[in-house]
XYZ file of N, CA and C in Angstrom:
387
model
N 0.851 -1.192 0.000
C 0.000 0.000 0.000
C 0.885 1.239 0.000
N 0.562 2.175 -0.880
C 1.332 3.412 -0.987
C 0.953 4.367 0.146
N 1.951 4.962 0.738
C 1.732 6.032 1.721
C 2.488 7.272 1.253
N 1.811 8.414 1.331
C 2.375 9.687 0.901
C 2.279 10.675 2.048
N 3.384 11.341 2.353
C 3.412 12.287 3.461
C 4.000 13.610 2.969
N 3.166 14.654 2.976
C 3.608 15.978 2.546
C 4.201 16.754 3.720
N 5.091 17.680 3.393
C 5.653 18.591 4.383
C 6.096 19.858 3.670
N 6.388 20.886 4.464
C 6.932 22.112 3.906
C 5.968 23.261 3.779
N 4.706 23.031 4.102
C 3.747 24.126 4.022
C 3.982 25.147 5.126
N 3.275 26.257 5.038
C 3.420 27.297 6.051
C 2.819 28.601 5.600
N 3.157 29.649 6.357
C 2.679 31.000 6.073
C 3.815 31.787 5.437
N 3.516 32.452 4.331
C 4.535 33.222 3.629
C 3.888 34.479 3.063
N 4.679 35.529 2.917
C 4.150 36.758 2.331
C 4.113 36.634 0.812
N 3.233 37.391 0.212
C 3.152 37.421 -1.248
C 4.523 37.761 -1.839
N 4.879 37.036 -2.881
C 6.182 37.204 -3.504
C 7.236 36.264 -2.960
N 6.929 35.591 -1.876
C 7.862 34.678 -1.254
C 7.855 33.304 -1.901
N 8.622 32.404 -1.291
C 8.791 31.048 -1.823
C 8.605 30.000 -0.736
N 8.189 28.830 -1.166
C 8.126 27.656 -0.310
C 8.489 26.450 -1.152
N 9.030 25.432 -0.503
C 9.256 24.164 -1.185
C 8.526 23.063 -0.430
N 7.601 22.434 -1.121
C 6.876 21.305 -0.551
C 7.596 20.011 -0.904
N 7.530 19.064 0.012
C 8.074 17.733 -0.215
C 6.987 16.708 -0.002
N 7.103 15.595 -0.696
C 6.179 14.480 -0.524
C 7.012 13.204 -0.511
N 7.061 12.562 0.644
C 7.808 11.321 0.793
C 6.881 10.141 0.566
N 7.299 9.234 -0.279
C 6.469 8.092 -0.655
C 7.084 6.794 -0.168
N 6.216 5.855 0.141
C 6.655 4.509 0.491
C 5.597 3.528 0.030
N 6.008 2.272 -0.104
C 5.075 1.223 -0.440
C 4.893 1.016 -1.934
N 4.108 -0.002 -2.245
C 3.837 -0.386 -3.629
C 2.372 -0.189 -3.958
N 2.104 0.079 -5.223
C 0.724 0.128 -5.685
C 0.152 -1.293 -5.761
N -1.124 -1.382 -6.046
C -1.777 -2.694 -6.124
C -1.129 -3.583 -7.173
N -0.612 -2.985 -8.227
C 0.024 -3.782 -9.284
C 1.499 -4.018 -9.017
N 2.008 -3.525 -7.899
C 3.384 -3.793 -7.508
C 4.402 -2.731 -7.854
N 3.940 -1.572 -8.354
C 4.902 -0.517 -8.709
C 5.486 0.139 -7.474
N 6.740 0.513 -7.536
C 7.381 1.306 -6.491
C 7.550 2.740 -6.969
N 8.028 3.608 -6.082
C 8.057 5.052 -6.353
C 8.736 5.378 -7.672
N 9.857 4.739 -7.953
C 10.624 5.090 -9.145
C 9.895 4.753 -10.436
N 8.774 4.093 -10.355
C 8.041 3.723 -11.553
C 6.630 4.289 -11.587
N 6.242 5.169 -10.626
C 4.907 5.734 -10.759
C 4.938 7.254 -10.869
N 3.998 7.788 -11.644
C 3.934 9.239 -11.824
C 3.432 9.897 -10.546
N 3.727 11.165 -10.395
C 3.317 11.904 -9.211
C 2.639 13.203 -9.621
N 1.691 13.608 -8.817
C 1.011 14.862 -9.079
C 0.844 15.673 -7.805
N 0.719 16.980 -7.998
C 0.357 17.889 -6.906
C -0.991 18.523 -7.264
N -1.854 18.568 -6.278
C -3.154 19.215 -6.405
C -3.322 20.166 -5.230
N -4.301 21.038 -5.325
C -4.580 21.931 -4.198
C -6.073 22.174 -4.094
N -6.491 22.506 -2.884
C -7.905 22.793 -2.651
C -8.021 23.967 -1.699
N -8.634 25.025 -2.188
C -8.893 26.206 -1.374
C -10.276 26.072 -0.735
N -10.520 26.768 0.356
C -11.826 26.678 1.020
C -12.960 27.016 0.067
N -13.962 26.149 0.035
C -15.123 26.381 -0.803
C -14.936 26.104 -2.274
N -13.764 25.590 -2.627
C -13.488 25.312 -4.037
C -13.182 23.836 -4.242
N -13.267 23.417 -5.503
C -12.938 22.033 -5.817
C -11.420 21.855 -5.857
N -11.012 20.612 -5.678
C -9.586 20.302 -5.785
C -9.149 20.528 -7.236
N -7.995 21.169 -7.405
C -7.532 21.464 -8.750
C -6.101 20.988 -8.965
N -5.824 20.680 -10.215
C -4.497 20.226 -10.618
C -3.496 21.371 -10.524
N -2.280 21.047 -10.053
C -1.213 22.037 -9.992
C -0.061 21.644 -10.913
N 0.455 20.426 -10.723
C 1.607 19.986 -11.514
C 1.708 18.470 -11.454
N 2.398 17.890 -12.424
C 2.609 16.453 -12.436
C 3.942 16.143 -13.102
N 4.456 14.963 -12.797
C 5.757 14.551 -13.323
C 5.712 13.057 -13.601
N 6.364 12.653 -14.678
C 6.344 11.233 -15.007
C 7.352 10.482 -14.147
N 7.438 9.175 -14.327
C 8.235 8.338 -13.429
C 9.706 8.697 -13.445
N 10.222 9.104 -14.589
C 11.648 9.374 -14.694
C 12.006 10.826 -14.402
N 11.010 11.690 -14.391
C 11.282 13.112 -14.203
C 11.547 13.853 -15.492
N 11.484 13.158 -16.619
C 11.773 13.798 -17.900
C 10.656 14.705 -18.385
N 9.452 14.391 -17.968
C 8.304 15.161 -18.445
C 7.536 15.761 -17.279
N 7.261 17.038 -17.377
C 6.514 17.747 -16.346
C 5.361 18.520 -16.973
N 4.328 18.742 -16.183
C 3.118 19.406 -16.657
C 2.632 20.338 -15.569
N 2.084 21.484 -15.996
C 1.662 22.497 -15.033
C 0.316 23.085 -15.409
N -0.427 23.480 -14.383
C -1.614 24.290 -14.625
C -1.163 25.668 -15.103
N -1.966 26.279 -15.936
C -1.612 27.601 -16.467
C -1.386 28.611 -15.345
N -2.124 28.456 -14.264
C -2.054 29.432 -13.181
C -0.724 29.423 -12.440
N 0.062 28.351 -12.594
C 1.336 28.261 -11.856
C 2.542 28.184 -12.783
N 2.305 28.103 -14.081
C 3.407 27.980 -15.033
C 4.358 29.150 -14.894
N 5.650 28.840 -14.845
C 6.656 29.884 -14.719
C 6.966 30.262 -13.286
N 6.130 29.813 -12.349
C 6.346 30.128 -10.929
C 6.649 28.885 -10.103
N 6.026 27.762 -10.458
C 6.199 26.523 -9.706
C 7.034 25.543 -10.533
N 7.798 24.704 -9.827
C 8.587 23.667 -10.481
C 8.429 22.362 -9.715
N 8.027 21.322 -10.433
C 7.926 19.990 -9.844
C 9.183 19.209 -10.207
N 9.675 18.434 -9.245
C 10.847 17.595 -9.497
C 10.757 16.371 -8.598
N 11.614 15.398 -8.855
C 11.599 14.189 -8.031
C 13.006 13.666 -7.877
N 13.214 12.980 -6.757
C 14.466 12.297 -6.487
C 14.111 10.847 -6.203
N 14.288 9.988 -7.185
C 13.875 8.593 -7.026
C 14.737 7.849 -6.015
N 15.948 8.320 -5.794
C 16.796 7.684 -4.779
C 16.272 7.955 -3.372
N 15.555 9.073 -3.228
C 15.014 9.441 -1.909
C 13.516 9.217 -1.812
N 12.918 8.669 -2.872
C 11.472 8.426 -2.895
C 10.684 9.688 -2.553
N 11.106 10.800 -3.117
C 10.510 12.079 -2.765
C 10.236 12.912 -4.023
N 9.106 13.584 -4.005
C 8.781 14.548 -5.053
C 8.670 15.917 -4.398
N 9.049 16.936 -5.146
C 9.090 18.296 -4.613
C 8.218 19.227 -5.446
N 7.786 20.290 -4.810
C 7.126 21.377 -5.529
C 7.743 22.680 -5.037
N 8.591 23.268 -5.868
C 9.175 24.560 -5.557
C 8.207 25.645 -6.021
N 7.801 26.486 -5.095
C 6.811 27.519 -5.388
C 7.442 28.888 -5.174
N 7.564 29.642 -6.231
C 8.136 30.981 -6.175
C 7.074 32.015 -6.547
N 7.361 33.268 -6.234
C 6.449 34.377 -6.562
C 5.025 34.056 -6.124
N 4.903 33.609 -4.903
C 3.589 33.177 -4.406
C 2.614 34.342 -4.332
N 1.350 34.024 -4.583
C 0.266 34.999 -4.569
C -0.777 34.579 -3.541
N -1.553 35.509 -3.044
C -2.617 35.127 -2.094
C -3.556 34.056 -2.652
N -3.778 34.066 -3.955
C -4.675 33.070 -4.542
C -4.055 31.677 -4.598
N -2.791 31.530 -4.218
C -2.184 30.209 -4.096
C -2.508 29.560 -2.755
N -3.139 30.288 -1.873
C -3.501 29.756 -0.565
C -4.440 28.568 -0.714
N -4.053 27.434 -0.129
C -4.830 26.197 -0.254
C -4.144 25.105 0.560
N -4.825 23.995 0.678
C -4.191 22.767 1.146
C -3.634 22.062 -0.090
N -2.368 21.722 -0.035
C -1.689 21.074 -1.162
C -1.538 19.593 -0.879
N -1.903 18.789 -1.879
C -1.859 17.338 -1.770
C -0.945 16.760 -2.841
N -0.177 15.744 -2.476
C 0.498 14.967 -3.510
C -0.297 13.684 -3.716
N -0.154 13.129 -4.901
C -0.925 11.961 -5.262
C -0.173 11.151 -6.300
N -0.534 9.873 -6.379
C 0.016 9.033 -7.419
C -1.070 8.086 -7.933
N -0.780 7.477 -9.036
C -1.741 6.562 -9.644
C -1.052 5.265 -10.028
N -1.859 4.215 -10.124
C -1.320 2.902 -10.453
C -1.289 2.744 -11.967
N -0.436 3.504 -12.593
C -0.313 3.483 -14.042
C 0.899 4.299 -14.432
N 1.255 4.236 -15.704
C 2.455 4.927 -16.164
C 2.181 6.364 -16.562
N 1.022 6.617 -17.096
C 0.744 7.926 -17.674
C 0.479 8.998 -16.649
N 0.837 10.222 -17.009
C 0.558 11.378 -16.166
C -0.830 11.895 -16.510
N -1.581 12.304 -15.512
C -2.919 12.836 -15.707
C -3.077 14.151 -14.936
N -4.008 14.991 -15.385
C -4.247 16.247 -14.683
C -5.628 16.278 -14.023
N -6.301 15.145 -13.960
C -7.591 15.104 -13.284
C -7.474 14.259 -12.023
N -8.015 14.777 -10.944
C -7.845 14.121 -9.644
C -8.464 12.725 -9.616
N -9.501 12.497 -10.411
C -10.166 11.195 -10.378
C -9.267 10.071 -10.893
N -8.207 10.406 -11.588
C -7.298 9.398 -12.140
C -6.276 8.915 -11.124
N -6.215 9.554 -9.964
C -5.201 9.227 -8.962
C -5.783 8.326 -7.878
N -4.974 7.360 -7.468
C -5.449 6.323 -6.559
C -5.011 6.522 -5.108
N -3.911 7.218 -4.916
C -3.339 7.353 -3.573
C -3.049 8.825 -3.308
N -3.388 9.244 -2.078
C -3.291 10.657 -1.713
C -2.613 10.816 -0.359
N -1.878 11.920 -0.216
C -1.367 12.293 1.093
C -2.431 13.015 1.903
N -2.055 13.418 3.108
C -3.012 14.071 4.012
C -3.111 15.570 3.749
N -2.170 16.120 3.005
C -2.203 17.540 2.663
C -1.351 18.388 3.593
N -0.901 19.516 3.059
C -0.157 20.490 3.857
C -0.677 21.879 3.512
N -0.896 22.698 4.518
C -1.493 24.011 4.326
C -0.450 25.024 3.862
N -0.797 25.746 2.823
C 0.006 26.878 2.353
C -0.863 28.126 2.435
N -0.380 29.115 3.154
C -1.110 30.376 3.289
C -0.210 31.520 2.841
N -0.697 32.297 1.887
C 0.063 33.428 1.355
C -0.666 34.709 1.750
N 0.022 35.534 2.512
C -0.591 36.780 2.969
C -0.247 37.920 2.015
N -1.177 38.848 1.915
C -0.971 39.974 0.988
C -0.261 41.133 1.665
């Protein structure tokens, strides 16, 4: 069973930076380990639906971003450490949300939350104006 644990959230002023981490352990139902499954970051603000932020394929060669974070956020992974990161720069108040990492039991990267099978507990990011 896959377990995902996020860290790195906090309170930051607009224009500041944060780096989120997501440590993964375990295997998917089909037996995949971290180095072979794609990872995604999503976020959910109060009163809003969960939305896609960024995703990365198993090798780290391909990354995908929501338009709202392109150029400001960077997703990366370290397969030796079983960890995926989200570097967030030039933060805005509208980035305030609970951020979740997720993975799916498949090779392909997806930008819809329904495609993901395993989720972390989330970490709060608050950006003050």
